[in-house]
């Protein structure tokens, strides 16, 4: 029998990419612009040419995260207050939509 695999959706791909960014940066919160910079910089990822060759923007990011009940909010990081995301807001979506990590 062939093993049946779930086909990844752009939403779950985005969640996995975001988890990877938070992990690699060892961050618990991140401004939207910083998160997008990391996502767009990923080689072999669709975020740099997301729509009509244009990179994923803050509004598209928020729209893609909306089904997971994740929305940006004002965050003060160092002395800068801008819209951003906290890692804790993603934990439930990571648990529900991403396969467990290999330990």
Short mmCIF file of C-alpha atoms in Angstrom, two decimals, residues 23-63:
data_model
loop_
_atom_site.label_atom_id
_atom_site.label_comp_id
_atom_site.label_asym_id
_atom_site.label_seq_id
_atom_site.Cartn_x
_atom_site.Cartn_y
_atom_site.Cartn_z
CA UNK A 23 13.48 28.93 16.03
CA UNK A 24 16.46 30.21 14.05
CA UNK A 25 16.21 33.68 15.59
CA UNK A 26 15.57 32.24 19.07
CA UNK A 27 12.84 34.89 19.36
CA UNK A 28 9.56 34.92 21.27
CA UNK A 29 8.21 38.02 19.48
CA UNK A 30 8.93 39.66 16.19
CA UNK A 31 7.77 42.72 14.29
CA UNK A 32 5.89 41.94 11.07
CA UNK A 33 8.57 43.57 8.89
CA UNK A 34 11.30 41.44 10.48
CA UNK A 35 9.27 38.25 10.09
CA UNK A 36 8.53 39.04 6.43
CA UNK A 37 12.20 39.85 5.79
CA UNK A 38 13.15 36.36 7.01
CA UNK A 39 10.34 34.63 5.09
CA UNK A 40 11.11 36.45 1.85
CA UNK A 41 14.82 35.70 2.25
CA UNK A 42 14.26 31.94 2.38
CA UNK A 43 15.66 30.23 -0.70
CA UNK A 44 13.26 27.88 -2.49
CA UNK A 45 10.27 29.38 -0.65
CA UNK A 46 7.33 31.02 -2.43
CA UNK A 47 7.14 34.11 -0.19
CA UNK A 48 9.55 36.25 -2.23
CA UNK A 49 7.37 36.01 -5.34
CA UNK A 50 4.05 35.38 -3.63
CA UNK A 51 1.63 37.34 -5.80
CA UNK A 52 2.40 38.36 -9.38
CA UNK A 53 6.11 38.15 -8.61
CA UNK A 54 5.79 40.47 -5.60
CA UNK A 55 6.87 39.47 -2.10
CA UNK A 56 4.36 38.56 0.59
CA UNK A 57 3.22 41.77 2.28
CA UNK A 58 1.89 42.45 5.82
CA UNK A 59 -1.77 42.39 4.74
CA UNK A 60 -1.39 39.08 2.88
CA UNK A 61 0.44 37.61 5.87
CA UNK A 62 -2.39 38.66 8.20
CA UNK A 63 -5.02 37.26 5.80
#
